[in-house]
GROMACS .gro file of C-alpha atoms in nm:
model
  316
    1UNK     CA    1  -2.919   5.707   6.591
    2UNK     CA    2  -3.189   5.975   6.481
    3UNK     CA    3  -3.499   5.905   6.444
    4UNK     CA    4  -3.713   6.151   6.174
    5UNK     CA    5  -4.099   6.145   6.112
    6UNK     CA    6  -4.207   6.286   5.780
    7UNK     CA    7  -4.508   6.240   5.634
    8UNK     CA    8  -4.624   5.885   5.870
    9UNK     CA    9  -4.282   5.765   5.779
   10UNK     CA   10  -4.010   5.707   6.013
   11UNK     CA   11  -3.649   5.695   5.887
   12UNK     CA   12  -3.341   5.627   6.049
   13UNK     CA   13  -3.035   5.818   6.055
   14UNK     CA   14  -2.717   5.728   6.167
   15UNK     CA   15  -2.535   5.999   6.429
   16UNK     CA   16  -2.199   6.069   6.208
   17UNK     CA   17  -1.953   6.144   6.458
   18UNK     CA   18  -1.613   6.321   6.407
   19UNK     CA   19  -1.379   6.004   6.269
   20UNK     CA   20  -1.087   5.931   6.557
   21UNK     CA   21  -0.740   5.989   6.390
   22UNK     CA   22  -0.555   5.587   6.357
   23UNK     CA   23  -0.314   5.529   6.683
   24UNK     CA   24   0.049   5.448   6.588
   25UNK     CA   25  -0.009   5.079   6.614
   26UNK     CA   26  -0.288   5.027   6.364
   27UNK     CA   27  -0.129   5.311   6.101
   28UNK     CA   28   0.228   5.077   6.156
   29UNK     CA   29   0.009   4.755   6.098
   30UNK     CA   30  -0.160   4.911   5.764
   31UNK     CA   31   0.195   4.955   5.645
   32UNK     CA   32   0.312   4.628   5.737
   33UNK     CA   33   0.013   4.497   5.537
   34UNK     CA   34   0.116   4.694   5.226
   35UNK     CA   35   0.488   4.615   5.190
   36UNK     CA   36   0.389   4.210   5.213
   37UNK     CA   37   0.122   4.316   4.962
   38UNK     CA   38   0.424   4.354   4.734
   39UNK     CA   39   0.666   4.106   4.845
   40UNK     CA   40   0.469   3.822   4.940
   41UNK     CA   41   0.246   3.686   4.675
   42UNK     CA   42  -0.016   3.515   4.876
   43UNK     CA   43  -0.113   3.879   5.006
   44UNK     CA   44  -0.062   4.028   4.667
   45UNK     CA   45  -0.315   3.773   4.488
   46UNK     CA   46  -0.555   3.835   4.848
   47UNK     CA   47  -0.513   4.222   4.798
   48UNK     CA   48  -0.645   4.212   4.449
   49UNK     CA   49  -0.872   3.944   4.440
   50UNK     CA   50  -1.050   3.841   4.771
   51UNK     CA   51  -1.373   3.996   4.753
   52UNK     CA   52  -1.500   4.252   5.038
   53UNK     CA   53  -1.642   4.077   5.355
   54UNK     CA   54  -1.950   4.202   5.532
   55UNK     CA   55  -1.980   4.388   5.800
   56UNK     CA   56  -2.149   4.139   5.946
   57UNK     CA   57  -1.978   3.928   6.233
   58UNK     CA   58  -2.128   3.629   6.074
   59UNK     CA   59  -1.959   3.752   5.744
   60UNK     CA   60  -1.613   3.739   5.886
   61UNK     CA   61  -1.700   3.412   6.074
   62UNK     CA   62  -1.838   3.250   5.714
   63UNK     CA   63  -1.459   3.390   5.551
   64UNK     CA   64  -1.276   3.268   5.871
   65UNK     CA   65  -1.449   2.943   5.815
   66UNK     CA   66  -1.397   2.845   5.465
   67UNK     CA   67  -1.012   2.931   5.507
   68UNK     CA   68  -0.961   2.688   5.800
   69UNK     CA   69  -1.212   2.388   5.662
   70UNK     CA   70  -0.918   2.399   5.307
   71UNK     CA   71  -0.673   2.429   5.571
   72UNK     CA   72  -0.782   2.117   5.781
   73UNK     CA   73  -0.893   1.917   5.476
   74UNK     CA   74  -0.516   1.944   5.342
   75UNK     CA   75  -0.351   1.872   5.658
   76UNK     CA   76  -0.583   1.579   5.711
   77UNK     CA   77  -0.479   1.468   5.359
   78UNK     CA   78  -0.146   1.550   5.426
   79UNK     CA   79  -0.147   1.309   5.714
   80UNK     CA   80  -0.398   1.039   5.573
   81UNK     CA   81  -0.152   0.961   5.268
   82UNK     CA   82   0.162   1.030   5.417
   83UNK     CA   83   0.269   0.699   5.364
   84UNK     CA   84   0.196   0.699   5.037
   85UNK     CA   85   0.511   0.916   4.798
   86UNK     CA   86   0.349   0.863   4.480
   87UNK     CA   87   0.044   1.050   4.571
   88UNK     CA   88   0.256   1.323   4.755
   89UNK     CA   89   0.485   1.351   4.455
   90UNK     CA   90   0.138   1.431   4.285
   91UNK     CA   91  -0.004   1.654   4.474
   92UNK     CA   92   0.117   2.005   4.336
   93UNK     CA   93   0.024   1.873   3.936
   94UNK     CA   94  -0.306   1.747   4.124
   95UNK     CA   95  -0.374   2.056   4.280
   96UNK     CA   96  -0.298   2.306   4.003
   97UNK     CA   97  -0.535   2.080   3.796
   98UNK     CA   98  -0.835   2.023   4.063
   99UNK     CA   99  -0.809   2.462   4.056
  100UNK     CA  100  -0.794   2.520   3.686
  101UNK     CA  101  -1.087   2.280   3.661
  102UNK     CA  102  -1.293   2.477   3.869
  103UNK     CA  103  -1.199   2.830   3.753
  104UNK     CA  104  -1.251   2.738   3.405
  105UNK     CA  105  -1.639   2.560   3.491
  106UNK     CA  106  -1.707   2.873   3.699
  107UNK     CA  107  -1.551   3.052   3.398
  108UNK     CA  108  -1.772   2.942   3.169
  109UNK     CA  109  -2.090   2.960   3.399
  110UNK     CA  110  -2.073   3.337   3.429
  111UNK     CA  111  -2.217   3.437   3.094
  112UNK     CA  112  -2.535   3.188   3.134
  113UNK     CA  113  -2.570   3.265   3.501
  114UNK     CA  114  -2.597   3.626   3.366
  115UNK     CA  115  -2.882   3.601   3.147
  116UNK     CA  116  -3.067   3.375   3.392
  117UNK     CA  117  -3.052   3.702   3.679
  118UNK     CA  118  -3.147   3.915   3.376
  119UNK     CA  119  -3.445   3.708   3.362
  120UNK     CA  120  -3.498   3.621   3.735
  121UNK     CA  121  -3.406   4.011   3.828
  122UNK     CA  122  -3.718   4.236   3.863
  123UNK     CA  123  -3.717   4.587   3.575
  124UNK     CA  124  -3.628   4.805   3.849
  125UNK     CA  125  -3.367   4.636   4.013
  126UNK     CA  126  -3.164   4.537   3.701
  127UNK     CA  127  -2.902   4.856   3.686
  128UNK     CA  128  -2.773   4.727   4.030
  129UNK     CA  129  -2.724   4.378   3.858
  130UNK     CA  130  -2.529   4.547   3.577
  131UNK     CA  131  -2.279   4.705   3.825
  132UNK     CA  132  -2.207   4.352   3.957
  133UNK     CA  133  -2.158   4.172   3.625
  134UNK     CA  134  -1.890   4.475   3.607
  135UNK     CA  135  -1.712   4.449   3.912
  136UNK     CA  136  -1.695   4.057   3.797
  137UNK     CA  137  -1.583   4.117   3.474
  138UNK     CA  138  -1.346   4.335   3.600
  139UNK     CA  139  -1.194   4.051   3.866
  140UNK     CA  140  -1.205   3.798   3.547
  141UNK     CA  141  -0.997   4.051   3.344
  142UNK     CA  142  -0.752   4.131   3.612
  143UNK     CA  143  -0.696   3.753   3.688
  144UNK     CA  144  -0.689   3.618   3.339
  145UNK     CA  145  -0.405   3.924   3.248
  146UNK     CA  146  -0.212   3.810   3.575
  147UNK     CA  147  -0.268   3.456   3.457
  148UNK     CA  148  -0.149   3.479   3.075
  149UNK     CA  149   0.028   3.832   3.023
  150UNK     CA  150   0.369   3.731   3.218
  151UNK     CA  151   0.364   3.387   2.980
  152UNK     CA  152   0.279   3.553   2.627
  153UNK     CA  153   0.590   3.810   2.662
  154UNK     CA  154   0.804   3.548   2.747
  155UNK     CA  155   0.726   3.319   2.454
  156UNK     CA  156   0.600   3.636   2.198
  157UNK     CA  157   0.908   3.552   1.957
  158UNK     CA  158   0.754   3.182   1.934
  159UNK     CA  159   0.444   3.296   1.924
  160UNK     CA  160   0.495   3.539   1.638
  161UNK     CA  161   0.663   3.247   1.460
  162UNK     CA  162   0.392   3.054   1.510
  163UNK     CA  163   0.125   3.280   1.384
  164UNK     CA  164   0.307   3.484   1.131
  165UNK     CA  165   0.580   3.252   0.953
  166UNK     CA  166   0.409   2.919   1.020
  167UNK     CA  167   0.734   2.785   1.215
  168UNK     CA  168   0.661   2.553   1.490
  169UNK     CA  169   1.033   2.579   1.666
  170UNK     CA  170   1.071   2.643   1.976
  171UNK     CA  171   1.336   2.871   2.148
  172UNK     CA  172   1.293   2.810   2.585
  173UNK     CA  173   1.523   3.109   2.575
  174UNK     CA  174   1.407   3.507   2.529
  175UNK     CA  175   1.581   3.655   2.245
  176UNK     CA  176   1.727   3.933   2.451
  177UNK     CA  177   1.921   3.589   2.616
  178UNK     CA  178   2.016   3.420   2.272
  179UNK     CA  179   2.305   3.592   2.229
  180UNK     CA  180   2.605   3.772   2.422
  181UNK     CA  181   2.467   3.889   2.760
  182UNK     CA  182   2.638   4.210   2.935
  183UNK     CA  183   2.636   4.334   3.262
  184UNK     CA  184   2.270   4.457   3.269
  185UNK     CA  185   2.130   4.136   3.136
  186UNK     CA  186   2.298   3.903   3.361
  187UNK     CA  187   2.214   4.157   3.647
  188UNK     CA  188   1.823   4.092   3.522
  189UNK     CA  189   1.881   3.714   3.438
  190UNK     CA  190   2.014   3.666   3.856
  191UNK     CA  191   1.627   3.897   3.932
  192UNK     CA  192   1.427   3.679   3.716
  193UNK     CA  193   1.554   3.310   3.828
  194UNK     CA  194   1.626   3.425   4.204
  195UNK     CA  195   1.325   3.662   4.252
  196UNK     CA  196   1.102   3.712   4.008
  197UNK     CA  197   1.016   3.386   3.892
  198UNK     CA  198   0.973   3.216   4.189
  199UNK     CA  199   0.733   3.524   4.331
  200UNK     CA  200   0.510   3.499   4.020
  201UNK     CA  201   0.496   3.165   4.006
  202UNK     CA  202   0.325   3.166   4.384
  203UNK     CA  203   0.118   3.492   4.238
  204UNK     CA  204  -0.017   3.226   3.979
  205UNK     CA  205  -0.081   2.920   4.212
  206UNK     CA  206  -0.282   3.219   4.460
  207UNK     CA  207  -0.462   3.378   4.143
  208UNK     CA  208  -0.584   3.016   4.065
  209UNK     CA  209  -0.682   2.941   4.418
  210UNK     CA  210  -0.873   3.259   4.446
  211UNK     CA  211  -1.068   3.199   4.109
  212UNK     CA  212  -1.149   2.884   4.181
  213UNK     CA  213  -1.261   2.927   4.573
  214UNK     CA  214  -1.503   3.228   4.440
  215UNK     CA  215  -1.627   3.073   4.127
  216UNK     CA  216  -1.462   3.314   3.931
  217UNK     CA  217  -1.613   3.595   4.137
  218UNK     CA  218  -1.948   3.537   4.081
  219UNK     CA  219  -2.051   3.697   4.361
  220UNK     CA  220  -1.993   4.013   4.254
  221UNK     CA  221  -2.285   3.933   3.992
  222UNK     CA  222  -2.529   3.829   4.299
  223UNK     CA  223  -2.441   3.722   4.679
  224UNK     CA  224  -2.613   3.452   4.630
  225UNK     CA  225  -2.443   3.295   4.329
  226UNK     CA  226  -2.147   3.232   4.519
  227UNK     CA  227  -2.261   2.912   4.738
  228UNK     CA  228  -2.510   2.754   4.456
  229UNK     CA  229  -2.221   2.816   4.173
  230UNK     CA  230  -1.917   2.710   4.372
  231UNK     CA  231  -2.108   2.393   4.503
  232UNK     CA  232  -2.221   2.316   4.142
  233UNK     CA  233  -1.949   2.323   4.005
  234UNK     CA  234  -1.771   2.086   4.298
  235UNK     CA  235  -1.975   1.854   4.272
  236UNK     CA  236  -1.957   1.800   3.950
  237UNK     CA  237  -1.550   1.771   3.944
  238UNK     CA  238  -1.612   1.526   4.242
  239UNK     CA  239  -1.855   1.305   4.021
  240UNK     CA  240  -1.588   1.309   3.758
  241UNK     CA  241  -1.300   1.228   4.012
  242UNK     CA  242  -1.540   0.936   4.153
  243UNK     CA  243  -1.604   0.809   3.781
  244UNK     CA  244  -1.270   0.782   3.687
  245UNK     CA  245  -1.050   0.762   4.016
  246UNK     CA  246  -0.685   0.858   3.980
  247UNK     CA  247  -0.540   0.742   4.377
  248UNK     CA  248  -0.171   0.692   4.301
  249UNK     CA  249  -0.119   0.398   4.545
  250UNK     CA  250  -0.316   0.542   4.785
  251UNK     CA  251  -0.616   0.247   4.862
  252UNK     CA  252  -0.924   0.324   4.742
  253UNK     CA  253  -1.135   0.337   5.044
  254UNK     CA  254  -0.912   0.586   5.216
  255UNK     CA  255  -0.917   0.800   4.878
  256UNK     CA  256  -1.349   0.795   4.868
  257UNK     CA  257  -1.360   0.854   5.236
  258UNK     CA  258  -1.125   1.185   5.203
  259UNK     CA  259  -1.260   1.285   4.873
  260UNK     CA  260  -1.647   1.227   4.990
  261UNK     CA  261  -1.537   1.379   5.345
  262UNK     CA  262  -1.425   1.696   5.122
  263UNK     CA  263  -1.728   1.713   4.918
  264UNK     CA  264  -1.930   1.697   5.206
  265UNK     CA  265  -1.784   1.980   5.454
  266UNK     CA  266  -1.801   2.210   5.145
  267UNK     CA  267  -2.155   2.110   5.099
  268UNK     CA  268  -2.249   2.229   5.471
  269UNK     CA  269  -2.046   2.534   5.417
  270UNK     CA  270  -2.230   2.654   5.141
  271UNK     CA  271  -2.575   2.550   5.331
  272UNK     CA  272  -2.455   2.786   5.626
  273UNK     CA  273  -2.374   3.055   5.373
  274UNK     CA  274  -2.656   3.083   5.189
  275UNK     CA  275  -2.885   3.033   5.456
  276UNK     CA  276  -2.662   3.334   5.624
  277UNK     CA  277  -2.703   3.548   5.302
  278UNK     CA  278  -3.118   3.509   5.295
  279UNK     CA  279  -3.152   3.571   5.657
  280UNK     CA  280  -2.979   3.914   5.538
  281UNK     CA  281  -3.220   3.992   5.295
  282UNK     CA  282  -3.100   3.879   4.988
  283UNK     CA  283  -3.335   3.751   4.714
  284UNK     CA  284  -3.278   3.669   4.324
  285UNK     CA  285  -3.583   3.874   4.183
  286UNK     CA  286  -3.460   4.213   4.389
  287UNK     CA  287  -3.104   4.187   4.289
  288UNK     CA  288  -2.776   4.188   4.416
  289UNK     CA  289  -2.848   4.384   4.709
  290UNK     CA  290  -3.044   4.287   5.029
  291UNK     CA  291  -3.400   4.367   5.078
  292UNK     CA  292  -3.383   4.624   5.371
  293UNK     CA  293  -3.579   4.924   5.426
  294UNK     CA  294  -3.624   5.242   5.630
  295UNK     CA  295  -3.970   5.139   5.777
  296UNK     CA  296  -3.829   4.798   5.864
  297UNK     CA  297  -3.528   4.908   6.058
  298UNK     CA  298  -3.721   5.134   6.205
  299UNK     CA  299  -4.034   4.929   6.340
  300UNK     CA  300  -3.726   4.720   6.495
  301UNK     CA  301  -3.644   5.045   6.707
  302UNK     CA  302  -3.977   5.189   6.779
  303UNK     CA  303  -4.249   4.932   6.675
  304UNK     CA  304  -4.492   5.029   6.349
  305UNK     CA  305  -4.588   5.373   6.265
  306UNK     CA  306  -4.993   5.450   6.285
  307UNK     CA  307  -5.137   5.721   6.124
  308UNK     CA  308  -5.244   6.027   6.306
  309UNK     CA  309  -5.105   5.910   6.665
  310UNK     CA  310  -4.703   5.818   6.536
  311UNK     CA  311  -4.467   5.493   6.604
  312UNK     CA  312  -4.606   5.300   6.865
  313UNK     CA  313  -4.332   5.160   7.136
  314UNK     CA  314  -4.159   4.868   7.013
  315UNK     CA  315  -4.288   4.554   7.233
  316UNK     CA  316  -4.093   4.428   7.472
   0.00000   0.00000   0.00000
């Protein structure tokens, strides 16, 4: 680092050094990473909508973290109601549900949580809160087309039915499939059932988990939206689970303890993370970025600057 006085104020500037061309390994492993980006939907659906991790160690530790506490909680459900086949028979239906609750709550928190950081959000620091409610707009629009697009072609004939004649029949068939197929259609027919459709329908289930696990990407609008939305929002689908308990044969004190065992490690989570994310500087009233400056960083180097004599050595 470089350290520059001008004018009593000391700035730090980073040393840019020449960037090292990839080895062979890591430029094999980046195209490893794309061609599962295609093929594989779980890394298709994380390519497009897991949202950046900081540079932090702690960052990646927080995003290691949350993956492994859902993948523990499952396989300690997975074991806890193995006897049980009603409940497992549930479980995908469950699932899907339990998601599309909590994408559509965070879905329909993002417009009031807007207008409350418009409020909260200091005059100067309000453009920088615009570019997030973009870059989350943007994630909603990308997920909801992924989502519904795929769906609306394939039923647009009902659909235009529906809407335009007032006909409420319904065709499960495309009506390039209703009558005589040739060569090219059963060639796409064999794509659709063998490939296609079983790829988007994992794209779907991953679009859904990643909605739901970032509260509809509500970080984007502020960092630290993301643990007090999230939380929110599961707590409130817990209460309603609670209320009105649906265990399918599973007994009800084993279905509180894993339910109120779930609730409870996502609680601590979010406590870690936002903690994590104010220690870092972030605050509602400065906006979406943290509160770092050049005098700070640099009083951490070389200890505060007094007038007429320079920085003073940073105490040991």
């Amino acid at each position: 680092m470089v350290i520059v006085r001008k004018n009593n104020m000391v700035t730090v500037q980073p040393k840019h050094a020449p960037a090292a061309p990839a080895p062979p390994r890591w430029r094999s492993r980046v195209v490893l990473r794309r061609i599962a980006a295609v093929v594989l939907p779980w890394f298709a659906a994380r390519s497009l909508f897991k949202p950046k991790v900081g540079a932090l160690r702690k960052d990646r530790m927080l995003d290691r973290l949350s993956f492994w506490r859902a993948a523990l909680g499952l396989a300690v459900i997975a074991l806890a109601t193995f006897p049980y086949p009603r409940y497992w028979s549930e479980i995908p239906f469950n699932t899907y549900l339990k998601a599309t609750k909590t994408g559509g709550y965070a879905l329909l928190l993002l417009p009031p949580a807007f207008l409350v950081m418009l409020i909260v959000t200091r005059s100067g620091h309000r453009v920088r809160l615009m570019r997030g409610a973009l870059r989350t707009l943007g994630y909603a629009v990308l997920a909801l087309a992924a989502f519904y697009l795929p769906i609306v072609w394939f039923l647009r004939d009902d659909l235009s039915r529906l809407f335009v004649d007032g006909t409420h029949e319904f065709n499960p068939l495309p009506s390039f499939l209703s009558g005589r197929l040739g060569a090219a259609e059963v060639l796409f027919v064999v794509f659709l059932v063998v490939f296609l459709g079983p790829w988007y329908l994992g794209f779907w289930y991953c679009t859904i988990y990643w909605a739901a696990r970032t509260g509809f990407w509500i970080g984007a609008l502020h960092p630290l939206l993301t643990p007090i939305a999230t939380t929110s929002v599961m707590l409130l689908i817990t209460t309603k689970e609670i209320i009105k308990p649906e265990t399918n044969d599973v007994p009800h004190p084993l279905w509180l303890a894993l339910t109120l065992c779930g609730a409870a490690s996502s609680l601590l989570l979010a406590v870690f993370e936002y903690q994590h994310l104010r220690s870092t500087g972030h605050r509602f009233r400065s906006g979406p970025e943290p509160m770092t400056t050049d005098e700070t960083e640099a009083d951490a180097l070389t200890g505060p600057v007094v007038p007429g004599r320079g920085p003073e050595p940073h105490p040991r």
